[in-house]
Tab-separated table of C-alpha atoms and ligand atoms in Angstrom:
chain	number	residue	atom	x	y	z
A	1	MET	CA	21.304	-23.286	-9.746
A	2	ILE	CA	21.297	-21.750	-12.816
A	3	VAL	CA	18.467	-22.112	-15.795
A	4	VAL	CA	19.809	-21.008	-19.290
A	5	LEU	CA	16.944	-20.317	-21.669
A	6	LYS	CA	16.620	-20.952	-25.192
A	7	ARG	CA	16.885	-17.936	-27.571
A	8	ASN	CA	13.711	-16.299	-28.356
A	9	SER	CA	11.794	-18.208	-25.695
A	10	ASP	CA	8.131	-17.989	-25.947
A	11	LYS	CA	7.389	-15.465	-22.916
A	12	GLU	CA	4.239	-16.952	-21.807
A	13	HIS	CA	6.041	-20.370	-21.434
A	14	VAL	CA	9.009	-18.664	-19.621
A	15	GLU	CA	6.230	-17.030	-17.269
A	16	ARG	CA	4.969	-20.579	-16.385
A	17	LEU	CA	8.251	-21.838	-15.432
A	18	MET	CA	8.945	-19.132	-13.300
A	19	GLN	CA	5.720	-19.554	-11.322
A	20	HIS	CA	6.405	-23.140	-10.871
A	21	PHE	CA	9.995	-21.950	-9.117
A	22	THR	CA	8.410	-19.399	-7.227
A	23	GLU	CA	5.713	-21.963	-6.016
A	24	MET	CA	8.654	-23.988	-4.795
A	25	GLY	CA	9.457	-21.341	-2.649
A	26	LEU	CA	12.653	-20.224	-4.707
A	27	ARG	CA	13.707	-16.644	-5.376
A	28	ILE	CA	14.715	-15.844	-9.285
A	29	ASN	CA	17.200	-13.593	-10.099
A	30	TYR	CA	16.382	-12.811	-13.735
A	31	SER	CA	19.147	-11.715	-15.955
A	32	GLU	CA	18.778	-11.045	-19.387
A	33	GLY	CA	22.101	-10.308	-21.624
A	34	GLU	CA	22.721	-9.692	-25.240
A	35	HIS	CA	23.288	-13.465	-26.159
A	36	THR	CA	21.504	-15.545	-23.182
A	37	THR	CA	18.723	-15.095	-20.595
A	38	ILE	CA	19.405	-16.748	-17.280
A	39	LEU	CA	17.074	-17.441	-14.518
A	40	GLY	CA	19.184	-17.995	-11.342
A	41	LEU	CA	17.837	-19.708	-8.705
A	42	MET	CA	18.226	-18.982	-4.664
A	43	GLY	CA	16.842	-21.089	-1.745
A	44	ASP	CA	17.013	-24.465	-1.529
A	45	THR	CA	17.543	-26.039	-4.983
A	46	THR	CA	18.309	-29.774	-3.592
A	47	LYS	CA	14.977	-31.038	-4.207
A	48	ILE	CA	15.095	-29.872	-7.745
A	49	ASP	CA	15.348	-32.677	-10.323
A	50	GLU	CA	17.265	-31.555	-13.295
A	51	ARG	CA	15.584	-33.606	-15.752
A	52	ASP	CA	11.960	-32.202	-14.902
A	53	ILE	CA	13.486	-28.591	-15.340
A	54	LEU	CA	14.976	-29.689	-18.808
A	55	ALA	CA	11.384	-30.947	-19.858
A	56	TYR	CA	10.217	-27.270	-20.375
A	57	ASP	CA	10.819	-26.751	-23.657
A	58	VAL	CA	12.125	-23.222	-22.817
A	59	VAL	CA	15.251	-24.509	-21.270
A	60	GLU	CA	18.674	-24.955	-22.942
A	61	ARG	CA	20.797	-26.280	-19.934
A	62	VAL	CA	20.523	-26.249	-16.317
A	63	GLN	CA	23.491	-26.043	-13.890
A	64	ARG	CA	24.090	-26.391	-10.414
A	65	VAL	CA	26.183	-23.511	-8.760
A	66	SER	CA	28.554	-24.453	-6.007
A	67	GLU	CA	29.763	-21.287	-4.819
A	68	PRO	CA	28.145	-19.737	-1.735
A	69	PHE	CA	27.931	-16.533	-3.582
A	70	LYS	CA	24.740	-16.523	-6.315
A	71	ALA	CA	23.571	-13.088	-7.041
A	72	VAL	CA	27.218	-11.788	-7.241
A	73	ASN	CA	28.139	-14.696	-9.267
A	74	ARG	CA	29.168	-14.319	-13.003
A	75	LYS	CA	27.346	-17.771	-13.561
A	76	PHE	CA	23.922	-15.590	-12.620
A	77	HIS	CA	25.121	-12.894	-15.063
A	78	PRO	CA	27.593	-13.463	-17.231
A	79	GLU	CA	28.140	-9.975	-18.904
A	80	ASP	CA	29.912	-7.341	-16.601
A	81	THR	CA	27.834	-5.008	-14.510
A	82	VAL	CA	27.908	-1.377	-15.218
A	83	ILE	CA	26.902	0.997	-12.528
A	84	GLU	CA	25.661	4.356	-13.213
A	85	VAL	CA	25.931	7.249	-11.011
A	86	ALA	CA	25.716	10.763	-11.111
A	87	GLY	CA	26.252	10.187	-15.012
A	88	ARG	CA	29.269	8.290	-15.009
A	89	LYS	CA	29.462	4.659	-15.965
A	90	ILE	CA	31.805	2.027	-13.717
A	91	GLY	CA	32.763	-1.154	-14.682
A	92	ALA	CA	33.083	-2.947	-17.955
A	93	GLY	CA	35.943	-0.866	-19.282
A	94	TYR	CA	34.497	2.346	-17.838
A	95	PHE	CA	37.406	3.644	-15.626
A	96	ASN	CA	36.992	6.216	-12.596
A	97	VAL	CA	39.428	8.011	-10.397
A	98	MET	CA	37.666	8.644	-6.988
A	99	ALA	CA	40.463	11.138	-5.085
A	100	GLY	CA	40.553	13.254	-2.001
A	101	PRO	CA	41.754	13.493	1.379
A	102	CYS	CA	41.352	10.534	4.030
A	103	SER	CA	39.451	12.961	6.394
A	104	VAL	CA	37.354	16.311	5.703
A	105	GLU	CA	39.212	18.636	7.837
A	106	SER	CA	37.594	22.200	6.875
A	107	GLU	CA	35.897	23.636	4.064
A	108	ALA	CA	39.002	25.534	2.873
A	109	GLN	CA	40.855	22.130	2.463
A	110	ILE	CA	38.033	20.032	1.211
A	111	VAL	CA	37.335	22.668	-1.625
A	112	GLU	CA	40.542	23.044	-2.783
A	113	VAL	CA	41.353	19.403	-2.834
A	114	ALA	CA	38.069	19.080	-4.821
A	115	GLU	CA	39.091	21.800	-7.307
A	116	ALA	CA	42.478	20.264	-7.688
A	117	VAL	CA	41.402	16.550	-8.300
A	118	LYS	CA	38.713	17.542	-10.821
A	119	LYS	CA	41.185	19.710	-12.798
A	120	ALA	CA	43.430	16.648	-12.859
A	121	GLY	CA	40.690	14.228	-14.046
A	122	ALA	CA	39.295	12.526	-11.114
A	123	SER	CA	35.497	11.880	-11.274
A	124	PHE	CA	34.817	11.344	-7.835
A	125	LEU	CA	35.778	13.127	-4.804
A	126	ARG	CA	36.485	11.077	-1.900
A	127	GLY	CA	36.372	12.137	1.776
A	128	GLY	CA	35.955	10.898	5.220
A	129	ALA	CA	33.495	12.425	8.026
A	130	PHE	CA	33.000	9.450	9.990
A	131	LYS	CA	36.505	7.687	10.413
A	132	PRO	CA	37.201	4.402	11.667
A	133	ARG	CA	40.419	4.761	13.861
A	134	THR	CA	42.327	2.281	15.583
A	135	SER	CA	42.888	4.782	18.580
A	136	PRO	CA	39.841	6.393	20.457
A	137	TYR	CA	42.285	9.387	20.832
A	138	SER	CA	43.103	9.738	17.128
A	139	PHE	CA	40.912	12.053	14.923
A	140	GLN	CA	37.460	10.810	14.607
A	141	GLY	CA	36.477	12.998	11.572
A	142	LEU	CA	34.038	15.884	11.565
A	143	GLU	CA	31.173	13.537	11.390
A	144	ALA	CA	27.865	15.438	10.146
A	145	GLU	CA	29.495	18.596	10.031
A	146	GLY	CA	32.020	16.581	7.469
A	147	LEU	CA	29.160	15.661	5.500
A	148	LYS	CA	27.750	19.105	5.106
A	149	LEU	CA	31.332	20.382	4.072
A	150	LEU	CA	31.448	17.279	1.362
A	151	LEU	CA	28.373	18.326	-0.211
A	152	GLU	CA	29.416	22.155	-0.135
A	153	ALA	CA	32.567	20.884	-2.303
A	154	LYS	CA	30.591	18.790	-4.560
A	155	ARG	CA	27.943	22.212	-4.946
A	156	GLN	CA	31.028	24.154	-5.717
A	157	THR	CA	32.932	21.682	-8.177
A	158	GLY	CA	29.800	19.226	-9.309
A	159	LEU	CA	31.978	16.309	-8.286
A	160	PRO	CA	30.156	13.417	-7.009
A	161	ILE	CA	31.261	12.295	-3.523
A	162	VAL	CA	32.058	8.970	-1.910
A	163	THR	CA	32.366	9.124	1.984
A	164	GLU	CA	32.157	6.197	4.359
A	165	ILE	CA	29.425	5.087	6.782
A	166	MET	CA	30.002	3.395	9.967
A	167	SER	CA	26.590	2.989	11.498
A	168	GLU	CA	22.930	2.466	9.795
A	169	LYS	CA	21.643	5.167	12.300
A	170	HIS	CA	23.206	7.477	10.040
A	171	LEU	CA	21.895	6.506	6.752
A	172	ASP	CA	19.519	9.730	6.713
A	173	LEU	CA	22.360	11.748	6.812
A	174	PHE	CA	23.732	10.080	3.747
A	175	ALA	CA	20.959	11.219	1.508
A	176	ASP	CA	22.482	13.156	-0.839
A	177	VAL	CA	26.065	11.275	-0.641
A	178	ASP	CA	26.358	9.536	-4.360
A	179	ILE	CA	28.385	6.583	-3.352
A	180	ILE	CA	28.460	5.066	0.164
A	181	GLN	CA	31.487	3.556	1.250
A	182	LEU	CA	31.715	0.444	3.737
A	183	GLY	CA	35.066	0.305	5.364
A	184	ALA	CA	37.396	-2.288	5.152
A	185	ARG	CA	36.420	-2.853	9.311
A	186	ASN	CA	32.852	-2.890	8.443
A	187	MET	CA	32.749	-5.386	5.684
A	188	GLN	CA	31.383	-8.048	7.862
A	189	ASN	CA	29.260	-5.970	9.970
A	190	PHE	CA	26.007	-7.681	8.931
A	191	MET	CA	23.519	-5.235	10.221
A	192	LEU	CA	25.003	-2.705	8.374
A	193	LEU	CA	25.099	-4.747	5.068
A	194	LYS	CA	21.739	-5.456	5.610
A	195	GLU	CA	20.491	-2.121	5.908
A	196	LEU	CA	22.700	-1.054	2.784
A	197	GLY	CA	20.983	-3.713	1.033
A	198	ARG	CA	17.580	-2.062	1.633
A	199	SER	CA	18.763	1.354	0.366
A	200	ASN	CA	18.911	1.990	-3.393
A	201	LYS	CA	22.404	3.731	-2.869
A	202	PRO	CA	25.497	2.824	-4.732
A	203	ILE	CA	28.007	1.038	-2.366
A	204	LEU	CA	31.705	0.908	-2.402
A	205	LEU	CA	32.424	-2.285	-0.515
A	206	LYS	CA	35.930	-2.575	0.650
A	207	ARG	CA	37.499	-5.611	1.268
A	208	GLY	CA	38.092	-6.874	5.011
A	209	LEU	CA	41.551	-6.526	6.312
A	210	SER	CA	42.126	-10.465	6.255
A	211	ALA	CA	39.055	-11.185	3.974
A	212	THR	CA	39.247	-14.203	2.024
A	213	MET	CA	37.672	-13.734	-1.901
A	214	GLU	CA	34.553	-15.920	-0.854
A	215	GLU	CA	33.983	-13.588	2.283
A	216	PHE	CA	34.235	-10.643	0.389
A	217	LEU	CA	31.795	-11.739	-2.326
A	218	MET	CA	29.522	-13.006	0.319
A	219	ALA	CA	29.291	-9.383	1.982
A	220	ALA	CA	28.355	-8.115	-1.698
A	221	GLU	CA	25.719	-11.140	-1.624
A	222	TYR	CA	24.185	-9.347	1.714
A	223	ILE	CA	23.771	-6.269	-0.172
A	224	PHE	CA	22.118	-7.862	-3.166
A	225	ALA	CA	20.016	-10.005	-1.038
A	226	GLY	CA	18.466	-6.844	0.473
A	227	GLY	CA	17.694	-5.922	-3.203
A	228	ASN	CA	20.409	-3.318	-3.738
A	229	GLN	CA	22.213	-4.436	-6.824
A	230	ASN	CA	24.397	-1.274	-7.145
A	231	VAL	CA	27.614	-2.690	-5.497
A	232	ILE	CA	31.277	-1.451	-6.565
A	233	LEU	CA	34.048	-3.817	-4.874
A	234	CYS	CA	37.286	-2.435	-3.796
A	235	GLU	CA	40.603	-4.209	-2.941
A	236	ARG	CA	42.577	-2.128	-0.818
A	237	GLY	CA	45.278	-4.549	0.420
A	238	ILE	CA	45.226	-7.278	3.032
A	239	ARG	CA	47.354	-7.825	6.059
A	240	THR	CA	50.477	-10.083	6.134
A	241	PHE	CA	53.818	-10.652	7.609
A	242	GLU	CA	55.276	-7.350	5.762
A	243	THR	CA	56.258	-4.495	7.755
A	244	LEU	CA	57.868	-2.274	5.549
A	245	ILE	CA	54.102	-1.451	4.227
A	246	ARG	CA	50.839	-0.932	5.946
A	247	ASN	CA	48.905	-3.678	3.693
A	248	ASN	CA	49.901	-5.970	0.844
A	249	LEU	CA	48.096	-5.035	-2.271
A	250	ASP	CA	46.542	-8.417	-3.296
A	251	ILE	CA	46.532	-7.428	-7.124
A	252	SER	CA	45.147	-11.191	-7.666
A	253	ALA	CA	41.779	-9.964	-6.206
A	254	VAL	CA	41.234	-8.075	-9.412
A	255	PRO	CA	41.505	-10.831	-11.982
A	256	LEU	CA	39.827	-13.274	-9.469
A	257	VAL	CA	36.802	-11.010	-8.479
A	258	LYS	CA	36.421	-10.655	-12.722
A	259	MET	CA	36.491	-14.548	-12.764
A	260	PHE	CA	34.103	-14.945	-10.051
A	261	SER	CA	31.387	-12.014	-10.310
A	262	HIS	CA	30.051	-9.743	-12.517
A	263	LEU	CA	30.675	-6.706	-10.407
A	264	PRO	CA	33.117	-3.687	-10.985
A	265	VAL	CA	36.187	-3.680	-8.899
A	266	ILE	CA	38.403	-0.887	-8.104
A	267	VAL	CA	42.047	-0.489	-6.442
A	268	ASP	CA	42.925	1.739	-3.455
A	269	PRO	CA	46.567	2.241	-3.942
A	270	SER	CA	46.750	4.225	-0.634
A	271	HIS	CA	45.938	1.668	2.151
A	272	ALA	CA	47.176	-0.783	0.205
A	273	ALA	CA	50.695	0.399	1.075
A	274	GLY	CA	50.416	3.159	3.398
A	275	ARG	CA	53.068	5.120	1.843
A	276	ARG	CA	52.895	7.768	-1.064
A	277	ASP	CA	55.812	6.379	-3.053
A	278	MET	CA	53.667	3.181	-3.764
A	279	VAL	CA	50.647	4.833	-4.922
A	280	GLN	CA	51.828	5.239	-8.732
A	281	PRO	CA	53.391	1.930	-9.424
A	282	LEU	CA	50.467	0.028	-7.378
A	283	SER	CA	48.129	2.126	-9.851
A	284	ARG	CA	50.026	0.960	-12.856
A	285	ALA	CA	49.694	-2.442	-11.669
A	286	ALA	CA	45.775	-2.143	-10.820
A	287	ILE	CA	45.029	-1.046	-14.375
A	288	ALA	CA	47.115	-3.747	-16.109
A	289	ALA	CA	45.537	-6.370	-14.071
A	290	GLY	CA	41.807	-5.177	-14.998
A	291	ALA	CA	40.728	-2.786	-12.516
A	292	ASP	CA	37.476	-0.487	-13.221
A	293	GLY	CA	38.829	2.487	-11.283
A	294	LEU	CA	41.271	3.624	-8.514
A	295	ILE	CA	40.548	5.401	-5.327
A	296	ILE	CA	43.277	7.661	-4.071
A	297	GLU	CA	44.096	9.812	-1.138
A	298	VAL	CA	45.160	13.482	-2.098
A	299	HIS	CA	45.873	16.140	0.635
A	300	ASN	CA	46.689	19.880	-0.027
A	301	ASP	CA	49.267	19.725	3.061
A	302	PRO	CA	49.811	16.038	3.575
A	303	LYS	CA	52.401	16.670	6.344
A	304	CYS	CA	49.669	18.370	8.627
A	305	ALA	CA	46.941	15.946	7.581
A	306	LEU	CA	45.006	14.790	10.427
A	307	CYS	CA	44.771	11.003	9.019
A	308	ASP	CA	46.799	8.914	6.602
A	309	GLY	CA	49.206	11.775	5.677
A	310	ALA	CA	52.049	9.428	4.983
A	311	GLN	CA	50.058	7.718	2.263
A	312	SER	CA	48.632	11.124	0.768
A	313	LEU	CA	49.521	12.532	-2.619
A	314	ASP	CA	49.922	16.308	-2.644
A	315	ILE	CA	48.381	18.203	-5.394
A	316	PRO	CA	51.614	18.492	-7.820
A	317	GLN	CA	52.121	14.913	-6.928
A	318	PHE	CA	48.455	13.728	-7.886
A	319	ASP	CA	48.749	15.884	-11.099
A	320	THR	CA	52.027	13.564	-12.359
A	321	VAL	CA	49.926	10.162	-11.004
A	322	MET	CA	47.035	11.091	-12.572
A	323	ALA	CA	48.714	11.973	-16.037
A	324	ASP	CA	50.368	8.522	-16.096
A	325	ILE	CA	46.884	6.974	-14.950
A	326	LYS	CA	45.252	8.499	-18.128
A	327	ARG	CA	48.214	7.336	-20.555
A	328	ARG	CA	47.706	3.673	-18.921
A	329	ALA	CA	44.405	3.534	-19.239
A	330	ALA	CA	43.922	4.705	-22.696
A	331	PHE	CA	46.683	1.695	-23.569
A	332	GLU	CA	44.789	-0.496	-21.837
A	333	GLU	CA	41.571	0.462	-23.620
A	334	ARG	CA	39.595	1.659	-20.664
A	335	THR	CA	37.261	4.672	-21.185
A	336	MET	CA	37.987	7.414	-18.530
A	337	MET	CA	34.786	9.014	-17.103
A	338	PRO	CA	35.661	12.679	-16.716
B	401	PEP	C1	39.498	5.146	3.979
B	401	PEP	O1	39.044	5.051	2.971
B	401	PEP	O2	39.831	6.117	4.471
B	401	PEP	C2	39.502	3.947	4.849
B	401	PEP	C3	39.278	4.373	6.024
B	401	PEP	O3	39.737	2.715	4.035
B	401	PEP	P1	39.793	0.951	4.727
B	401	PEP	O4	38.363	0.716	5.174
B	401	PEP	O5	40.107	0.325	3.322
B	401	PEP	O6	40.836	0.963	5.676
B	402	MN	MN1	42.429	6.943	4.971
C-alpha cells in the first residue's frame, strides 16, 4: 500500500502518521520526490481501513499495490533511481558502458583490455574471476588471484570494476570491488541475495535464464529487503526454442522494467546472443528501448579466450561498436559517463 502525502505537509503530523504505521508492525519506505512524497507500506496491510488513513489531514490519497514487489516498485518511488558509484551516475538518462573479458586470464590480458576499453570510452571494466561454468571441466576462473589482477588493472587505469560473486563466503574478498555482479544462474540464490542485501555494495543483478519479470523484480526486492537499495538490473537474454543463438534478448524487458520499477536497467548483448556479430545491432536496440547502459565482452585475442570467445569483440571491433553507441546514445539524449 502507498500513502501519498499532501504537499508541504506538517512534519510533526507526518511523523505521527508514520508512528501509527510502525505500531501496526509495518515497515515504511519513505520516498521524497520533487513533486510527491510517498510512504510505501510493507507488511500485512490487509487490516488497514483506507478511510482511517484518509482521515489524517496530511494524506492526499491511498492506493493498494497488488504486485508482490514493493520497494522496487515504481509506485513506491515514482522517479527513476540513480545509482552513484565511483563518481559515475547510472540511470535516469546517465548511460554507462561496462566492458572487458568474460574471464580475467592474466595481468597482461586484463591490463591491455582495460586500457583499450577505457580509451574507447567505457566507464567500467568487467571481468570474471569466479566463473559459473556449465561443465566442471571448463576453466573456472582465476578466483581470488583474478580479483587481485582486476584490482591491479583498476589501479593502473582508474576504471572501476564489476565482477561476479558466486558465494556469500567470498564477500570479504570483494571489499574493493565497485559493483558486485550476481549472475543469471544465481538470480534466485536466496542466501546470496540476502547477504548482498546486508552489504552496501552496488549490485548488478542479471536476469535468470528463464526468469519472469516478476521473479526478476522479486530477486531485486530481496536485496532491498536487506537494506541495500543500490541495485542495477541487467537483461542478458532468456532461453527460448531458438538454436542459432545462445539466448534471445528480451528487448521488451527494458520498457517493462521501466514501467514497473524505478531501478536502472542495462543490457548485455554479448550473452544475449552468444555471437559477436550480434553485439552492435542488439546494442542499438537496447539504446532505442531505453536502457541505461550496456555490458559488453571484449578480449585482446578472442580466438584464444578461455571463456566466451565467440561472443567477445576484439579491440578494434569494440572501438567501432563504441563509436556507434556514442552516436546513438547522443541521439537518444543519454548522458554518456566517461
Ligand atoms: C558473465 O557475465 O560472464 C556471465 C556469466 O553472465 P550471465 O550470468 O548473464 O550468464
Ligand atoms: Mn561470459
